[in-house]
Amino acid sequence: MDLLIKNGTIVTDSESFIADIAVKDGKIACIGKNLTMEAQKVVDATGKYVLPGAIDVHTHLAMPFGGTVSADGYLSGTRAAACGGVTTVFDYPMQRKGKGILETVEARNQMCAPEACVDYAFHCIITDLNDGTLLDEFQAAIDYGITSFKCFLVYKKEGMMVDDGTLVKVMKKAKEVGAITNLHAENPDIIDMNIEKFKKEGKTSAWYHYLSRPEFVEAEADKRAIHWAKAFDTPLYIVHLACKEGVEAAAAAKKEGYDIFVETCPQYLEFTSEVYKREDGRNFVCSPPIKGQESQDALWEAIKNGTIDVVATDHCPFQSYEKDWGKDDFTKIPNGCAGIENLYPYMLSKANEGKITFNTAVKLCATNPAKIFGCTQKGSLTVGKDADIVIYDPKKEFTISVSNMHSDYDHTIWEGKKLNGYPVQTFVRGELVYDNGNFVGKPGFGKFVKRQPRR
Ligand code: URP
Ligand code: ZN
Ligand code: ZN
């Protein structure tokens, strides 16, 4: 064997038990008690948890956005991922008017391949159907390994928004080829109306970012999208859902048997809209904005009752000087926050504190993302799957600071947050990439994950 991890508590999405894991050629070869085979490397995980690597299915690396480019590229973003126990990262290449899906994704694959420190996959953002011809390329995207597309119902001036007709065409075609449609749901017209009003009134602080897109602005679009998914019986994955009304609508549709999937993000689970009143409120500006306490409570409840399927980050950091562009005008703040290195430690810390179980954390951050997005080799500690493994010390205390992260950004909304427990080692396909605070992997080691279509 190449690697033998002994005596750890193995955590799956449904059970936890003490056992050993043997790894050969990057795959999990055997799981059992008191394994005695020879191995090149033996890790004693006594007193530690042994978990599947997390899959962060929502990141924007080197993304041109908000008048700049997000602060983490493929190297620093995937390096930070490794150090936070994320072994597969999904990025969002953006198709533009006149361009195809494959050329868009291939260009990003070429950028990512030499830099990726963990495995990676792509969803493709669709911004224009090129008079309908783009739909003919969906099958080729599936053959390439892209089994999810994304639409935005906002970002009109950025040329990223689609109308309902385009969204429905994407959802229908995606279903036909075995893909799923991801959606950023907010109502653009009401946002514009609010922004115009606040600007006229001279209300320009970060607080008005929240007030221009409060709970009901997101809820309307969540409900509209769910309505279309039901009407056309297509699968729908709502990204970064952050409001109570939206989560309730999703729960109802799921109960009726529709294929509606819900993602939320750690920032919505930890902070409330009150952060936008802070002097540094602009650093928390993301869209949809972080909502009020009632929504946060509803999100935790939805995690517990299974309405929320996935927790991912929407990692899209910007440097302080870029956030400062909006000091006196919230519309000039590039939207997005950091999170890729905090996702798993944060959710596991919540498990360690007893707010959720470790099995739920694994389900939300690894097993469900793999199932929903067709990563058949990933997401659980199962014989035959990739040996993407995190060893977690429940006794290690950790305080998040920009100085102990492994990204390229210069500030984090998570500064000073104390976590109970922390990952101590991350393995990608059996290779150690993170060891006790240090990145020990190699750029270019990460491989493109060719995903399987839905059946
Ligand atoms: O504010 C955010 N979320 N920025 C990244 C783009 C998006 O909407 O996901
Ligand atoms: Zn979004
Ligand atoms: Zn996003």
PDB file of N, CA and C in Angstrom, residues 8 26 107 142 163 218 231 236 244-245 267-268 270 278 288 303 312 324 363 374 399-400 409-410 431-432 444:
ATOM      1  N   GLY A   8      -8.304   6.185  13.123  1.00  0.00           N
ATOM      2  CA  GLY A   8      -9.092   7.423  13.150  1.00  0.00           C
ATOM      3  C   GLY A   8     -10.581   7.108  13.207  1.00  0.00           C
ATOM      4  N   GLY A  26      -3.687   6.138  -5.495  1.00  0.00           N
ATOM      5  CA  GLY A  26      -4.606   7.268  -5.417  1.00  0.00           C
ATOM      6  C   GLY A  26      -6.037   6.916  -5.064  1.00  0.00           C
ATOM      7  N   ALA A 107     -10.394  27.392 -22.543  1.00  0.00           N
ATOM      8  CA  ALA A 107      -9.468  28.486 -22.229  1.00  0.00           C
ATOM      9  C   ALA A 107      -9.172  28.513 -20.735  1.00  0.00           C
ATOM     10  N   ILE A 142     -21.407  18.170 -22.263  1.00  0.00           N
ATOM     11  CA  ILE A 142     -21.566  16.953 -21.442  1.00  0.00           C
ATOM     12  C   ILE A 142     -20.431  15.979 -21.764  1.00  0.00           C
ATOM     13  N   ASP A 163     -32.780  36.797 -19.352  1.00  0.00           N
ATOM     14  CA  ASP A 163     -34.204  36.954 -19.041  1.00  0.00           C
ATOM     15  C   ASP A 163     -34.809  35.573 -18.753  1.00  0.00           C
ATOM     16  N   GLU A 218     -34.585  38.955  -3.150  1.00  0.00           N
ATOM     17  CA  GLU A 218     -34.090  37.610  -3.473  1.00  0.00           C
ATOM     18  C   GLU A 218     -35.256  36.616  -3.531  1.00  0.00           C
ATOM     19  N   ALA A 231     -42.947  24.240 -13.529  1.00  0.00           N
ATOM     20  CA  ALA A 231     -43.783  24.297 -14.737  1.00  0.00           C
ATOM     21  C   ALA A 231     -43.187  23.449 -15.862  1.00  0.00           C
ATOM     22  N   LEU A 236     -33.222  22.191 -10.857  1.00  0.00           N
ATOM     23  CA  LEU A 236     -32.746  23.551 -10.586  1.00  0.00           C
ATOM     24  C   LEU A 236     -31.909  23.526  -9.318  1.00  0.00           C
ATOM     25  N   LYS A 244     -35.158  33.565   4.141  1.00  0.00           N
ATOM     26  CA  LYS A 244     -36.142  32.641   4.737  1.00  0.00           C
ATOM     27  C   LYS A 244     -37.235  32.253   3.726  1.00  0.00           C
ATOM     28  N   GLU A 245     -37.811  33.280   3.058  1.00  0.00           N
ATOM     29  CA  GLU A 245     -38.918  32.996   2.133  1.00  0.00           C
ATOM     30  C   GLU A 245     -38.471  32.073   0.997  1.00  0.00           C
ATOM     31  N   GLN A 267     -20.939  32.539   4.995  1.00  0.00           N
ATOM     32  CA  GLN A 267     -21.133  33.943   5.392  1.00  0.00           C
ATOM     33  C   GLN A 267     -22.590  34.230   5.773  1.00  0.00           C
ATOM     34  N   TYR A 268     -23.523  33.507   5.143  1.00  0.00           N
ATOM     35  CA  TYR A 268     -24.938  33.708   5.477  1.00  0.00           C
ATOM     36  C   TYR A 268     -25.305  33.004   6.785  1.00  0.00           C
ATOM     37  N   GLU A 270     -23.127  32.730   9.366  1.00  0.00           N
ATOM     38  CA  GLU A 270     -22.364  33.290  10.496  1.00  0.00           C
ATOM     39  C   GLU A 270     -22.708  34.753  10.790  1.00  0.00           C
ATOM     40  N   ARG A 278     -21.197  48.396   9.864  1.00  0.00           N
ATOM     41  CA  ARG A 278     -19.843  48.587  10.391  1.00  0.00           C
ATOM     42  C   ARG A 278     -19.029  49.522   9.499  1.00  0.00           C
ATOM     43  N   PRO A 288     -26.215  37.660  -3.371  1.00  0.00           N
ATOM     44  CA  PRO A 288     -27.105  38.452  -2.539  1.00  0.00           C
ATOM     45  C   PRO A 288     -26.405  38.861  -1.239  1.00  0.00           C
ATOM     46  N   ILE A 303     -30.805  23.518   7.189  1.00  0.00           N
ATOM     47  CA  ILE A 303     -29.670  22.574   7.205  1.00  0.00           C
ATOM     48  C   ILE A 303     -30.067  21.345   8.015  1.00  0.00           C
ATOM     49  N   ALA A 312     -21.410  25.796   0.164  1.00  0.00           N
ATOM     50  CA  ALA A 312     -20.235  26.122  -0.656  1.00  0.00           C
ATOM     51  C   ALA A 312     -19.908  27.587  -0.406  1.00  0.00           C
ATOM     52  N   ASP A 324     -12.314  49.522  -1.301  1.00  0.00           N
ATOM     53  CA  ASP A 324     -12.352  50.949  -0.935  1.00  0.00           C
ATOM     54  C   ASP A 324     -12.928  51.834  -2.050  1.00  0.00           C
ATOM     55  N   LYS A 363     -21.999  15.523   4.682  1.00  0.00           N
ATOM     56  CA  LYS A 363     -23.031  15.451   3.642  1.00  0.00           C
ATOM     57  C   LYS A 363     -23.109  16.765   2.847  1.00  0.00           C
ATOM     58  N   GLY A 374     -22.352  14.998 -10.193  1.00  0.00           N
ATOM     59  CA  GLY A 374     -21.818  13.884 -10.989  1.00  0.00           C
ATOM     60  C   GLY A 374     -20.336  13.603 -10.833  1.00  0.00           C
ATOM     61  N   THR A 399      -7.578  30.374  15.282  1.00  0.00           N
ATOM     62  CA  THR A 399      -8.186  31.693  15.075  1.00  0.00           C
ATOM     63  C   THR A 399      -7.865  32.134  13.659  1.00  0.00           C
ATOM     64  N   ILE A 400      -8.900  32.381  12.878  1.00  0.00           N
ATOM     65  CA  ILE A 400      -8.682  32.751  11.474  1.00  0.00           C
ATOM     66  C   ILE A 400      -8.083  34.154  11.399  1.00  0.00           C
ATOM     67  N   TYR A 409      -5.367  37.249  -1.086  1.00  0.00           N
ATOM     68  CA  TYR A 409      -6.079  38.468  -0.670  1.00  0.00           C
ATOM     69  C   TYR A 409      -5.414  39.071   0.570  1.00  0.00           C
ATOM     70  N   ASP A 410      -5.761  40.358   0.850  1.00  0.00           N
ATOM     71  CA  ASP A 410      -5.077  41.052   1.944  1.00  0.00           C
ATOM     72  C   ASP A 410      -5.958  41.306   3.159  1.00  0.00           C
ATOM     73  N   GLU A 431      -2.109  11.812  -2.112  1.00  0.00           N
ATOM     74  CA  GLU A 431      -0.907  12.658  -1.962  1.00  0.00           C
ATOM     75  C   GLU A 431      -1.156  13.722  -0.902  1.00  0.00           C
ATOM     76  N   LEU A 432      -0.196  13.868   0.002  1.00  0.00           N
ATOM     77  CA  LEU A 432      -0.314  14.895   1.039  1.00  0.00           C
ATOM     78  C   LEU A 432      -0.135  16.280   0.404  1.00  0.00           C
ATOM     79  N   GLY A 444      -0.216  22.190 -10.378  1.00  0.00           N
ATOM     80  CA  GLY A 444      -0.248  21.314 -11.565  1.00  0.00           C
ATOM     81  C   GLY A 444      -0.603  19.877 -11.226  1.00  0.00           C
TER      82      GLY A 444
END
